[in-house]
Amino acid sequence: MGKYELDEFEVFFKTLYAECRGEPRRGQEWVGWVIKNRARRNKSYWGGNTIRGVCLYNHQFECWTKKDDIHMDSNEFSGWARNLELSPQNYESVKAWVWNLYQSTGPDPSKGADHYNNPNIGGYPKWTENCDFLEKIGKHQFYISKCFNK
């Protein structure tokens, strides 16, 4: 199945899998909120007002760049669940956790984050100049666009 045939939740689920499954629970939660915050802010340069649009927009999430779909290896779900501190450590518990994050309308624990990167891989891209640093969690550094940091 190609990425344009996936429903919004599957795109969100696969984006988290590909972008941050090895990160601590809190970091994974923040990546999810980066996606949600971008959709809430409804900027065309981020892909609009849907989670699906934001995740699949060109060059926004590296995991989708030049890929039509993301293969999820079932052998990695126990490790992913372990990073999320879930029990049982299986596909169902991970999917339930991601579903709850996807559906969450509660307070944003990420302080409005709308960007993140791993400086060990990508250094400090030019876009970081237009952002305020929020916090480092695991290997990711999280930022908010200066125009939204009020």
mmCIF file with all atom_site columns, N, CA and C in Angstrom, residues 15 25 39-40 61-62 68 74 117 130 136 141 147:
data_model
loop_
_atom_site.group_PDB
_atom_site.id
_atom_site.type_symbol
_atom_site.label_atom_id
_atom_site.label_alt_id
_atom_site.label_comp_id
_atom_site.label_asym_id
_atom_site.label_entity_id
_atom_site.label_seq_id
_atom_site.pdbx_PDB_ins_code
_atom_site.Cartn_x
_atom_site.Cartn_y
_atom_site.Cartn_z
_atom_site.occupancy
_atom_site.B_iso_or_equiv
_atom_site.pdbx_formal_charge
_atom_site.auth_seq_id
_atom_site.auth_comp_id
_atom_site.auth_asym_id
_atom_site.auth_atom_id
_atom_site.pdbx_PDB_model_num
ATOM 1  N N  . THR A 1 15  ? 5.047  7.212  11.008 1.00 0.00 ? 15  THR A N  1
ATOM 2  C CA . THR A 1 15  ? 5.996  8.316  11.173 1.00 0.00 ? 15  THR A CA 1
ATOM 3  C C  . THR A 1 15  ? 6.704  8.196  12.517 1.00 0.00 ? 15  THR A C  1
ATOM 4  N N  . ARG A 1 25  ? 10.323 7.501  25.998 1.00 0.00 ? 25  ARG A N  1
ATOM 5  C CA . ARG A 1 25  ? 8.883  7.728  25.897 1.00 0.00 ? 25  ARG A CA 1
ATOM 6  C C  . ARG A 1 25  ? 8.556  9.221  25.751 1.00 0.00 ? 25  ARG A C  1
ATOM 7  N N  . ALA A 1 39  ? -0.057 20.641 12.458 1.00 0.00 ? 39  ALA A N  1
ATOM 8  C CA . ALA A 1 39  ? -1.395 20.541 11.871 1.00 0.00 ? 39  ALA A CA 1
ATOM 9  C C  . ALA A 1 39  ? -2.318 21.615 12.459 1.00 0.00 ? 39  ALA A C  1
ATOM 10 N N  . ARG A 1 40  ? -2.251 21.841 13.745 1.00 0.00 ? 40  ARG A N  1
ATOM 11 C CA . ARG A 1 40  ? -3.086 22.866 14.392 1.00 0.00 ? 40  ARG A CA 1
ATOM 12 C C  . ARG A 1 40  ? -2.773 24.261 13.869 1.00 0.00 ? 40  ARG A C  1
ATOM 13 N N  . PHE A 1 61  ? 9.477  15.324 7.046  1.00 0.00 ? 61  PHE A N  1
ATOM 14 C CA . PHE A 1 61  ? 9.869  14.181 7.866  1.00 0.00 ? 61  PHE A CA 1
ATOM 15 C C  . PHE A 1 61  ? 10.691 13.246 6.988  1.00 0.00 ? 61  PHE A C  1
ATOM 16 N N  . GLU A 1 62  ? 11.948 13.129 7.341  1.00 0.00 ? 62  GLU A N  1
ATOM 17 C CA . GLU A 1 62  ? 12.906 12.393 6.517  1.00 0.00 ? 62  GLU A CA 1
ATOM 18 C C  . GLU A 1 62  ? 12.443 10.977 6.192  1.00 0.00 ? 62  GLU A C  1
ATOM 19 N N  . ASP A 1 68  ? 7.600  5.455  -0.568 1.00 0.00 ? 68  ASP A N  1
ATOM 20 C CA . ASP A 1 68  ? 6.170  5.349  -0.793 1.00 0.00 ? 68  ASP A CA 1
ATOM 21 C C  . ASP A 1 68  ? 5.465  4.715  0.404  1.00 0.00 ? 68  ASP A C  1
ATOM 22 N N  . SER A 1 74  ? 8.091  -6.385 12.628 1.00 0.00 ? 74  SER A N  1
ATOM 23 C CA . SER A 1 74  ? 7.423  -6.864 13.850 1.00 0.00 ? 74  SER A CA 1
ATOM 24 C C  . SER A 1 74  ? 8.417  -7.241 14.944 1.00 0.00 ? 74  SER A C  1
ATOM 25 N N  . ASN A 1 117 ? 15.254 17.979 15.770 1.00 0.00 ? 117 ASN A N  1
ATOM 26 C CA . ASN A 1 117 ? 16.296 17.368 14.955 1.00 0.00 ? 117 ASN A CA 1
ATOM 27 C C  . ASN A 1 117 ? 17.265 16.620 15.859 1.00 0.00 ? 117 ASN A C  1
ATOM 28 N N  . ASN A 1 130 ? 15.531 30.342 13.053 1.00 0.00 ? 130 ASN A N  1
ATOM 29 C CA . ASN A 1 130 ? 14.192 30.936 13.194 1.00 0.00 ? 130 ASN A CA 1
ATOM 30 C C  . ASN A 1 130 ? 13.403 30.304 14.329 1.00 0.00 ? 130 ASN A C  1
ATOM 31 N N  . LYS A 1 136 ? 16.230 19.231 25.129 1.00 0.00 ? 136 LYS A N  1
ATOM 32 C CA . LYS A 1 136 ? 16.846 18.043 24.524 1.00 0.00 ? 136 LYS A CA 1
ATOM 33 C C  . LYS A 1 136 ? 16.312 16.824 25.261 1.00 0.00 ? 136 LYS A C  1
ATOM 34 N N  . GLN A 1 141 ? 16.635 17.295 19.725 1.00 0.00 ? 141 GLN A N  1
ATOM 35 C CA . GLN A 1 141 ? 16.475 18.635 20.285 1.00 0.00 ? 141 GLN A CA 1
ATOM 36 C C  . GLN A 1 141 ? 15.180 19.203 19.727 1.00 0.00 ? 141 GLN A C  1
ATOM 37 N N  . CYS A 1 147 ? 7.956  32.807 15.815 1.00 0.00 ? 147 CYS A N  1
ATOM 38 C CA . CYS A 1 147 ? 6.681  33.508 15.628 1.00 0.00 ? 147 CYS A CA 1
ATOM 39 C C  . CYS A 1 147 ? 5.562  32.926 16.493 1.00 0.00 ? 147 CYS A C  1
#
